[in-house]
CSV table of C-alpha atoms in Angstrom, one decimal:
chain,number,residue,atom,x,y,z
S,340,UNK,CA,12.2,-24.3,23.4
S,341,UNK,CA,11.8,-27.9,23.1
S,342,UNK,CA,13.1,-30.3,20.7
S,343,UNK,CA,9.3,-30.7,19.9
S,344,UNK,CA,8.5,-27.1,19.3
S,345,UNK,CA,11.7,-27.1,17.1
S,346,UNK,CA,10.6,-30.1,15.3
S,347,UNK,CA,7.2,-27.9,14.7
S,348,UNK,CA,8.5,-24.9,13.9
S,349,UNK,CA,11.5,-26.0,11.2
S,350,UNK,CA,8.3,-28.0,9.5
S,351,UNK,CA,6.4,-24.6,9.4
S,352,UNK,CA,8.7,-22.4,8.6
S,353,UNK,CA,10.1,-25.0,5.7
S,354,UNK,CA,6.2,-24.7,4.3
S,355,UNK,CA,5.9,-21.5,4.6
S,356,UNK,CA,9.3,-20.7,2.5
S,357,UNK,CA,8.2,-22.5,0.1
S,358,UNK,CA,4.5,-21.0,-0.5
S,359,UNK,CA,5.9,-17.9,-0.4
S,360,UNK,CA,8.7,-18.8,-3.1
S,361,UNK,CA,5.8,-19.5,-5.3
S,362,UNK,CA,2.9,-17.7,-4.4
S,363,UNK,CA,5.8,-14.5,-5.0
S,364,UNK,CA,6.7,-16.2,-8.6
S,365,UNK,CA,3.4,-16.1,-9.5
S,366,UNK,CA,2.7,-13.0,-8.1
S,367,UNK,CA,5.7,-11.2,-9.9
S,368,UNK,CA,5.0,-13.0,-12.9
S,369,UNK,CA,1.1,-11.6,-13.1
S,370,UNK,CA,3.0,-8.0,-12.3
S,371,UNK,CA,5.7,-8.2,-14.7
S,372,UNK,CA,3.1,-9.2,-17.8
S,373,UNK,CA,0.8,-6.7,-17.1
S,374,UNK,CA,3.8,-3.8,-17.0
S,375,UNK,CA,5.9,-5.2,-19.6
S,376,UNK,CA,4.0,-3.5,-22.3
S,377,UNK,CA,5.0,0.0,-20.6
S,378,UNK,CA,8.1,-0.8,-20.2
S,379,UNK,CA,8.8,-1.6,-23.6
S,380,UNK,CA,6.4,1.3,-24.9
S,381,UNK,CA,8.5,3.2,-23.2
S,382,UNK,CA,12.1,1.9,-23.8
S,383,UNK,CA,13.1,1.3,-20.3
S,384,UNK,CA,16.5,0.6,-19.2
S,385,UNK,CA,17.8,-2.5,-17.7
S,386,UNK,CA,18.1,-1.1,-14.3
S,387,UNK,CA,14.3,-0.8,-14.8
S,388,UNK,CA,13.9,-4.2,-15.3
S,389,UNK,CA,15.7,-5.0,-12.4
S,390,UNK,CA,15.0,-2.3,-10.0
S,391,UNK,CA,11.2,-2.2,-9.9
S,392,UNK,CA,10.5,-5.6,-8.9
S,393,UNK,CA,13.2,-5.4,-6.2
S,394,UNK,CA,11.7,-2.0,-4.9
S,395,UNK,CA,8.6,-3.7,-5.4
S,396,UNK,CA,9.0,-6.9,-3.1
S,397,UNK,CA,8.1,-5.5,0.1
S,398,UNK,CA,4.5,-4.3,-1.0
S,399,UNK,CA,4.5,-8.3,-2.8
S,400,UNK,CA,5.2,-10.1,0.3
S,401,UNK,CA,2.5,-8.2,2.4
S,402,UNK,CA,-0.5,-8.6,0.2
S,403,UNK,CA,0.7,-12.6,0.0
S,404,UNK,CA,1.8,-13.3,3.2
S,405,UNK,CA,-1.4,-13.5,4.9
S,406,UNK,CA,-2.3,-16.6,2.0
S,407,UNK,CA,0.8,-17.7,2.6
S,408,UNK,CA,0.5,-18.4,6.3
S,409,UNK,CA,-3.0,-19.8,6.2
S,410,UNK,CA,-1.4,-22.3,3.4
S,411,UNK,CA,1.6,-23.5,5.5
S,412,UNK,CA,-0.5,-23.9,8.6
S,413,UNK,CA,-2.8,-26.7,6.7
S,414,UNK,CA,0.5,-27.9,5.3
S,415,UNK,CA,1.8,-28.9,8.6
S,416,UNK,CA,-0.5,-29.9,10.0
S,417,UNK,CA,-2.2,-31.8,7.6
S,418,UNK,CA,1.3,-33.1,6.9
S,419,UNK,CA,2.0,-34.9,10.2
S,420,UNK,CA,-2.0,-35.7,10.1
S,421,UNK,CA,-1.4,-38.1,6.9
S,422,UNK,CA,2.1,-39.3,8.6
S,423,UNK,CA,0.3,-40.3,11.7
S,424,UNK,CA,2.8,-38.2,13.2
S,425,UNK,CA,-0.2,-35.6,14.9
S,426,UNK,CA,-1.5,-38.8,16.2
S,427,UNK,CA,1.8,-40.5,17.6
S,428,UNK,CA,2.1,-37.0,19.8
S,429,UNK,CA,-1.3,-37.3,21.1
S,430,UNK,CA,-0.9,-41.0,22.1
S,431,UNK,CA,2.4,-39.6,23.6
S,432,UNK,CA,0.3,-37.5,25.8
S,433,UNK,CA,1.5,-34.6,24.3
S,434,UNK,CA,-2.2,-31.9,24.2
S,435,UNK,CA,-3.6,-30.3,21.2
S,436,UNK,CA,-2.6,-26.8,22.5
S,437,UNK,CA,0.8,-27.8,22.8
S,438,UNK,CA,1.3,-29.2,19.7
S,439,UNK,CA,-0.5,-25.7,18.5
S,440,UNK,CA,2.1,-23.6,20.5
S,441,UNK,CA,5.3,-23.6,18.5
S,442,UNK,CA,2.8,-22.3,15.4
S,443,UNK,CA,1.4,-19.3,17.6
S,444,UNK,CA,4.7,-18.7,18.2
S,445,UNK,CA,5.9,-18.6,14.9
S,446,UNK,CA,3.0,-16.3,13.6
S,447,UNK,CA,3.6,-13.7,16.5
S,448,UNK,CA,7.3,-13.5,15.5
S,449,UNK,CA,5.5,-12.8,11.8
S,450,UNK,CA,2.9,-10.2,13.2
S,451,UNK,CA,5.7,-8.2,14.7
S,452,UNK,CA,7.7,-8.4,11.3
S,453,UNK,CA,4.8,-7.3,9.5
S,454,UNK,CA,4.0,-4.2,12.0
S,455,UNK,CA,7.6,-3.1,11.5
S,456,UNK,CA,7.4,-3.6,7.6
S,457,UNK,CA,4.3,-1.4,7.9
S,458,UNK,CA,5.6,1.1,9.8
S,459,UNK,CA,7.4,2.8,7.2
S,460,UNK,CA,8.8,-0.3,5.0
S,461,UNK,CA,5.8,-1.1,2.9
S,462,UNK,CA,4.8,2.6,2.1
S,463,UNK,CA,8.0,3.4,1.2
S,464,UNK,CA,8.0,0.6,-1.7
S,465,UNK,CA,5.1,1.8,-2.8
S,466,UNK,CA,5.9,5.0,-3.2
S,467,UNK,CA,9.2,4.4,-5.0
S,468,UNK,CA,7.5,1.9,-7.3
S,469,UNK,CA,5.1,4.3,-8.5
S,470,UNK,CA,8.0,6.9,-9.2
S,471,UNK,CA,9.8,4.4,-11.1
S,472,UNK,CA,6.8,4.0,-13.2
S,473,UNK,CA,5.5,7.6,-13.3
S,474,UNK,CA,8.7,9.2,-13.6
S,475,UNK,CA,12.0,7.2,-14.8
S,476,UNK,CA,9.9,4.5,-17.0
S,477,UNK,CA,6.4,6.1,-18.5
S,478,UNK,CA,7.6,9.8,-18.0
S,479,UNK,CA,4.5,10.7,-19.4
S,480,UNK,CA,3.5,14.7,-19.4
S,481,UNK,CA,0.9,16.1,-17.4
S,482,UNK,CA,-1.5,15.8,-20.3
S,483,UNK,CA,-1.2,12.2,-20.5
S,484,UNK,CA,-1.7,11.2,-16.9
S,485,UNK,CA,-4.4,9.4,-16.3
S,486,UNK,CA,-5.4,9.8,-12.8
S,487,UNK,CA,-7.8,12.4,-10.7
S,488,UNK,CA,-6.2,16.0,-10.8
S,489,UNK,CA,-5.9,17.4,-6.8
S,490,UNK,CA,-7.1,20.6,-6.4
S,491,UNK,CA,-6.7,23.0,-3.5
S,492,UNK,CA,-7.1,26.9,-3.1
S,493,UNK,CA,-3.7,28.9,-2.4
S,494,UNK,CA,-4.8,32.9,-2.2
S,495,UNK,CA,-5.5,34.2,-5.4
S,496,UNK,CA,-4.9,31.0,-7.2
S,497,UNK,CA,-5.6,27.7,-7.3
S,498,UNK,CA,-3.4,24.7,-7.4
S,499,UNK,CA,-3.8,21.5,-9.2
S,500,UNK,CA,-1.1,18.2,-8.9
S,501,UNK,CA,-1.2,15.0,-10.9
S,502,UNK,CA,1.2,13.2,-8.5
S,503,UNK,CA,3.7,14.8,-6.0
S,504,UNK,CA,7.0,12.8,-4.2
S,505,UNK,CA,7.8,14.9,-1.0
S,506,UNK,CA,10.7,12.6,-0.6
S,507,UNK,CA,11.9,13.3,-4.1
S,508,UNK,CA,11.3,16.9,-3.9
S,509,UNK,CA,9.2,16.3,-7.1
S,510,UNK,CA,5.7,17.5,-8.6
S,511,UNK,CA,4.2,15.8,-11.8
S,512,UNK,CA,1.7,17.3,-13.6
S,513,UNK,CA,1.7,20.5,-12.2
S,514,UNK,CA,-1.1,23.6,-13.0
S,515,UNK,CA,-1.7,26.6,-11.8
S,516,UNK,CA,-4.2,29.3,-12.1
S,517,UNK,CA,-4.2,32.8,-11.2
S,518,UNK,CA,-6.9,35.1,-10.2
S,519,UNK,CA,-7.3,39.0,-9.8
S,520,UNK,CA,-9.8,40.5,-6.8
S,521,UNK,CA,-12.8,39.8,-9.0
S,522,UNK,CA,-12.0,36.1,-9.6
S,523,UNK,CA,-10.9,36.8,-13.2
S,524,UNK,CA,-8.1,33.9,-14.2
S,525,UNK,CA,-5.2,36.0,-15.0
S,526,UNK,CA,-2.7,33.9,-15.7
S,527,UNK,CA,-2.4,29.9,-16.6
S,528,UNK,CA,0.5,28.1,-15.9
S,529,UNK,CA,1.0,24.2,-16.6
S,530,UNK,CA,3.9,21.9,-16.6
S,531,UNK,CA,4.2,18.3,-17.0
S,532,UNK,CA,7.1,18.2,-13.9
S,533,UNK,CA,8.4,20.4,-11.1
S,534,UNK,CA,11.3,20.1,-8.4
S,535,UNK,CA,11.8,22.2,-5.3
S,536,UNK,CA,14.9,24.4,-5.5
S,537,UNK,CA,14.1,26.6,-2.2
S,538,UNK,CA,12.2,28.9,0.3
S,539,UNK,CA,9.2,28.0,-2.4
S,540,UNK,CA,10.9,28.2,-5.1
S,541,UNK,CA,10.1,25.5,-7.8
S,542,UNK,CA,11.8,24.7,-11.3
S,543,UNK,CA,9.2,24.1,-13.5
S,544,UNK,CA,9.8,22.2,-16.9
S,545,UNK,CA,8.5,22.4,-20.1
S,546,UNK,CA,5.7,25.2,-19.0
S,547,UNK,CA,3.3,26.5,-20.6
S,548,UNK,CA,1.9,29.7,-19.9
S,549,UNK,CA,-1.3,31.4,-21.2
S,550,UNK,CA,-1.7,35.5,-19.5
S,551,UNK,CA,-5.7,36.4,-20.2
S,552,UNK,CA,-7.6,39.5,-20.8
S,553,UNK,CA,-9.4,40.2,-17.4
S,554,UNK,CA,-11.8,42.2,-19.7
S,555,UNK,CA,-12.6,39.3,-22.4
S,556,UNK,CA,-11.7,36.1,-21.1
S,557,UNK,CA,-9.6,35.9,-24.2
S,558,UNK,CA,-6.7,34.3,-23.9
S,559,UNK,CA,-3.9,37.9,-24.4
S,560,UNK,CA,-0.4,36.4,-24.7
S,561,UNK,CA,1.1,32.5,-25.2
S,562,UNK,CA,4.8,31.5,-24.1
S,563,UNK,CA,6.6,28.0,-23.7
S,564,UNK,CA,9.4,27.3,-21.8
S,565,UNK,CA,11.4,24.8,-21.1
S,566,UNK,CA,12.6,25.9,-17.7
S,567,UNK,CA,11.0,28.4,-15.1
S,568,UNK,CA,11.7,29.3,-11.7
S,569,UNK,CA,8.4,29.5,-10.1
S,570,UNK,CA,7.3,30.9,-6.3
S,571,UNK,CA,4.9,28.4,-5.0
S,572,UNK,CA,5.1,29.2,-2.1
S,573,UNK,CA,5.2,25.8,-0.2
S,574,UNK,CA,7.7,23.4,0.9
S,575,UNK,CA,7.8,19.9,-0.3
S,576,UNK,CA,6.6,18.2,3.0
S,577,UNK,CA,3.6,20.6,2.4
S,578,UNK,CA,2.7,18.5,-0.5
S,579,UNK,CA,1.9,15.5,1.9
S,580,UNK,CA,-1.6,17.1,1.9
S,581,UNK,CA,-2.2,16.2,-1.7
S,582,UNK,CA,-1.4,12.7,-1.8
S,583,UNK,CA,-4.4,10.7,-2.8
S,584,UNK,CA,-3.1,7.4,-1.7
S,585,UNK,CA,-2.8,7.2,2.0
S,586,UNK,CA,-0.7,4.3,1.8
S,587,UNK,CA,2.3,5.9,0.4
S,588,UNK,CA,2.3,7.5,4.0
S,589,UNK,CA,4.8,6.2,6.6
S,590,UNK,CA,2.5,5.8,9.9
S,591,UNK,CA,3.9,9.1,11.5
S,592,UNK,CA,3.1,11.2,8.2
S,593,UNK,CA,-0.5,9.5,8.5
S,594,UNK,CA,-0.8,10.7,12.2
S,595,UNK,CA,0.8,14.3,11.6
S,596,UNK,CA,-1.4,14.7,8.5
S,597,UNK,CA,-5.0,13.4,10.0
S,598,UNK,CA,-4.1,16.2,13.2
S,599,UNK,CA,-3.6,18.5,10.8
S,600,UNK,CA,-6.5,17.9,7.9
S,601,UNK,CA,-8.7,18.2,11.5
S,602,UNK,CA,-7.2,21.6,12.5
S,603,UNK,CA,-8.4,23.2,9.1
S,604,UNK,CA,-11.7,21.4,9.2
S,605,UNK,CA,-11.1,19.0,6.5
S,606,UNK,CA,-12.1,15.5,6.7
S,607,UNK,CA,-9.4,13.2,8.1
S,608,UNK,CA,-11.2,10.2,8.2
S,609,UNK,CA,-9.7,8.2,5.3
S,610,UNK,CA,-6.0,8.7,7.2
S,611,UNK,CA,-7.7,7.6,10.5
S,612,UNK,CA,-8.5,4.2,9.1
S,613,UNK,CA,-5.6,3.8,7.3
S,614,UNK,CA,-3.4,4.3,10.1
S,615,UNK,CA,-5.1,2.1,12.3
S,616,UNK,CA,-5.3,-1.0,9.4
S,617,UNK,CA,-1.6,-0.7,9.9
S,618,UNK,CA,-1.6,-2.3,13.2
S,619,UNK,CA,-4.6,-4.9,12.5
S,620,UNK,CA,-2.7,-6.2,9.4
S,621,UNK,CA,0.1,-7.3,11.5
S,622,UNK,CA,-2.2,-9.2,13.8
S,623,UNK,CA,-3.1,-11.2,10.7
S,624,UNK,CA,-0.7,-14.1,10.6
S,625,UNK,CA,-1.7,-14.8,13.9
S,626,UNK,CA,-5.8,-15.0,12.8
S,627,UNK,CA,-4.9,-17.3,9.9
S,628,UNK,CA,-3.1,-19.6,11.9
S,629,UNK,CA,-5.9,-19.6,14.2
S,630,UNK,CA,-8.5,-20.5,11.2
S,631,UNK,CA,-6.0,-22.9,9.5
S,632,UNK,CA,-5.5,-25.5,12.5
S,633,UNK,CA,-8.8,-26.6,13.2
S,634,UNK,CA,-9.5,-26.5,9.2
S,635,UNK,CA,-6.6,-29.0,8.6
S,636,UNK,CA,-8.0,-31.2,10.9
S,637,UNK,CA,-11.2,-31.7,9.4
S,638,UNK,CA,-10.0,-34.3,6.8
S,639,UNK,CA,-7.9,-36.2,9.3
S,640,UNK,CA,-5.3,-38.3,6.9
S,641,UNK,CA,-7.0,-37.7,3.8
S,642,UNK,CA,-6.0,-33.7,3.9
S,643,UNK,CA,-4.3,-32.7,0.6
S,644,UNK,CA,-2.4,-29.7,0.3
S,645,UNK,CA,-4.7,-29.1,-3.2
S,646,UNK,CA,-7.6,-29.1,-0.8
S,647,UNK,CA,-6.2,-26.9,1.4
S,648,UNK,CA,-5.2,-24.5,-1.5
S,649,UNK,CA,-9.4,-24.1,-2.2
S,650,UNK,CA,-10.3,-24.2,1.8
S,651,UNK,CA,-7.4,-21.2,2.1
S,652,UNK,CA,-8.8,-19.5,-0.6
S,653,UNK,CA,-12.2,-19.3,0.1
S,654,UNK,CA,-11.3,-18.4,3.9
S,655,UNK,CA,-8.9,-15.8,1.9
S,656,UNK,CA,-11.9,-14.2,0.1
S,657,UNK,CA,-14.3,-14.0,2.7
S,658,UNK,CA,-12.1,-12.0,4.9
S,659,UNK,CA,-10.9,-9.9,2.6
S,660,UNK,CA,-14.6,-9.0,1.6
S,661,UNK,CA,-14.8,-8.6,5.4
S,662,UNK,CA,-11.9,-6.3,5.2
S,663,UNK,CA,-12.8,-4.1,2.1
S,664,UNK,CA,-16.4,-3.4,3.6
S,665,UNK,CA,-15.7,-2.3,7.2
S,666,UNK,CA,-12.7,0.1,5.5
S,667,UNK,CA,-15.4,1.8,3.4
S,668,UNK,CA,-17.6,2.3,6.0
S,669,UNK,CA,-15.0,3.5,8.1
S,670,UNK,CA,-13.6,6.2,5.3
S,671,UNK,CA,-17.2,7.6,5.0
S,672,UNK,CA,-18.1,7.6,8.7
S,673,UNK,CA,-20.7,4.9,9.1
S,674,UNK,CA,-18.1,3.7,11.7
S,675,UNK,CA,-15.2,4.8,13.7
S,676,UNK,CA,-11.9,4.3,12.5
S,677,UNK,CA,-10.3,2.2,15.2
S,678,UNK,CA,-13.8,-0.4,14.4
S,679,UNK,CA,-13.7,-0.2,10.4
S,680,UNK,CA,-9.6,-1.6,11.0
S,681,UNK,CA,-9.9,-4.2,13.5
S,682,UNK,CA,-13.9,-5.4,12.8
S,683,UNK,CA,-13.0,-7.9,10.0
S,684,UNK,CA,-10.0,-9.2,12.6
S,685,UNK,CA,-12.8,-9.9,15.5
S,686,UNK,CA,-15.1,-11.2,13.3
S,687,UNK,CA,-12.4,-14.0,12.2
S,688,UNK,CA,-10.8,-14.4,15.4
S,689,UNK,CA,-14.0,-15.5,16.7
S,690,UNK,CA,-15.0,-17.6,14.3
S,691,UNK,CA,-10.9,-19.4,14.4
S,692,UNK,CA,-11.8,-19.8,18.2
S,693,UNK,CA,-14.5,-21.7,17.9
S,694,UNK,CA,-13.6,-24.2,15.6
S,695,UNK,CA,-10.0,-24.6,17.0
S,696,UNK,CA,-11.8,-25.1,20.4
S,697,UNK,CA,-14.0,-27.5,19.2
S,698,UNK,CA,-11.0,-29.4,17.6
């Protein structure tokens, strides 16, 4: 490397450390006033306070690294365009492409970070931020969670989860139903929390159980307790199937689990394009990069960093439009998984190569 591409590349990466320093501020500041009102609902500890935005940070820096790219590529090189720098290098013979290089550079060395971090890095914060919240903050019961109950059939019974942690070997908001050969419900069982002892066996707290008259419908018998030993029957990486939020999946769980949701003839489409917006998110920084050069050119000396702030933005929101449309029509089918990921990538790589050639 040159002293030139170093000269580059310590200006970029100086930008970009500073855009992220405050595009993360802002970011965690937005978070933390929008949670604070649980956590103090909720009396959470001071390890709270401090662990959740640290487990956090991963799943931070990938939604704002992208922005934060695209912001220090116009800050470059709109910064050596108002020192007359960008033109002393091109009077010194020194081509646009070169000039361009130690940036392309820079953003690969970003793409591979960001494919690493989404192997298994950025789903893992995820998922431990939502237990945090579910479990050790909130630790609401199974009547108070909010979100879609999972339903699946087991036998004679069926099965319904608020939340399950493989990992954590944890269940939250846990109810199950038993039938008898004429698809009479038997017996009820609910319990706002479960955790995997073994060979599908599950300790099941604060249940409530309701046993019903097969005759009448009426309900025969009532019983709390505030711990039971219950046969599921499944293991805790069985629970993988129930998770409603692909991204708390590692890229190998997502593979595993789409070959298997096919084998049993459910629909494994929504996993497909997950897995494969893995790998076009990390081709990202490169795109932006791309789209930022020529953009930070157009204004000559007279580029400002607040005008690149709107240009980035607007460039920000139309792929992410981009983005959000072609992963909908790839989770219901309209298009294969591998062209839902990478279409909104294409779409602005083509668009970045035509006005950083014409630049």
């Amino acid at each position: 490397m040159t002293t030139l591409d170093r000269y580059i590349l310590n200006a970029f990466i100086k930008n970009l450390a500073l855009v992220l320093l405050v595009l993360i501020s802002l970011y965690s500041l937005i978070e933390f006033l929008e949670t604070v009102d649980d956590f103090i609902e909720h009396q959470a500890e001071l390890k709270h306070y401090l662990f959740y935005p640290l487990y956090h940070l991963p799943v931070i820096i990938a939604n704002i690294l992208p922005m934060a790219v695209l912001l220090a590529t116009f800050a470059t090189i709109g910064g050596f365009s108002r020192s007359n720098q960008l033109t002393a290098m091109l009077c010194g013979g020194v081509s646009f492409s070169r000039i361009s290089r130690p940036l392309f550079l820079g953003s690969l060395f970003l793409a591979l970070i960001v494919l690493i971090a989404n192997l298994w890095l950025v789903p893992w914060s995820a998922r431990e931020t939502n237990y945090i919240k579910r479990t050790e903050i909130t630790g609401k019961s199974s009547q108070e969670i909010s979100s879609k109950d999972l339903y699946f059939r087991d036998g004679d019974r069926i099965i319904s989860i608020s939340h399950a942690f493989p990992e954590k070997k944890i269940i939250l908001g846990l109810t199950i139903v038993e039938f008898n050969d004429k698809f009479m419900p038997v017996t009820r069982i609910q319990s706002e929390r479960a955790k995997y002892v073994n060979n599908g066996q599950w300790q099941l707290k604060n249940a409530v159980i309701w046993n019903f008259s097969p005759e009448t419908k009426a309900v025969a018998s009532f019983d709390k307790q505030p711990e039971l030993l219950f046969d599921l029957k499944r293991q805790p990486d069985e629970m993988l199937k129930l998770l409603d939020r692909p991204e708390y999946l590692t890229v190998n769980q997502l593979i595993q689990l789409s070959e298997k949701l096919q084998k049993e003839g459910y629909d494994p489409k929504s996993y497909q394009v997950e897995t494969q917006l893995r790998f076009a998110k990390a081709a990202i920084p490169i795109i932006m990069v791309l789209v930022g050069i020529p953009f930070a050119l157009q204004r000559g000396r007279n580029a400002s960093f607040s005008l690149g702030i709107v240009i980035s933005l607007a460039i920000f929101v139309v792929y992410f439009i981009l983005y959000a449309v072609f992963a909908v029509f790839g989770a219901i089918a309209v298009l294969p998984p591998f062209i839902a990921a990478w279409a909104a990538n294409l779409l602005m790589a083509l668009v970045g190569s035509w006005f950083f050639l014409r630049a």
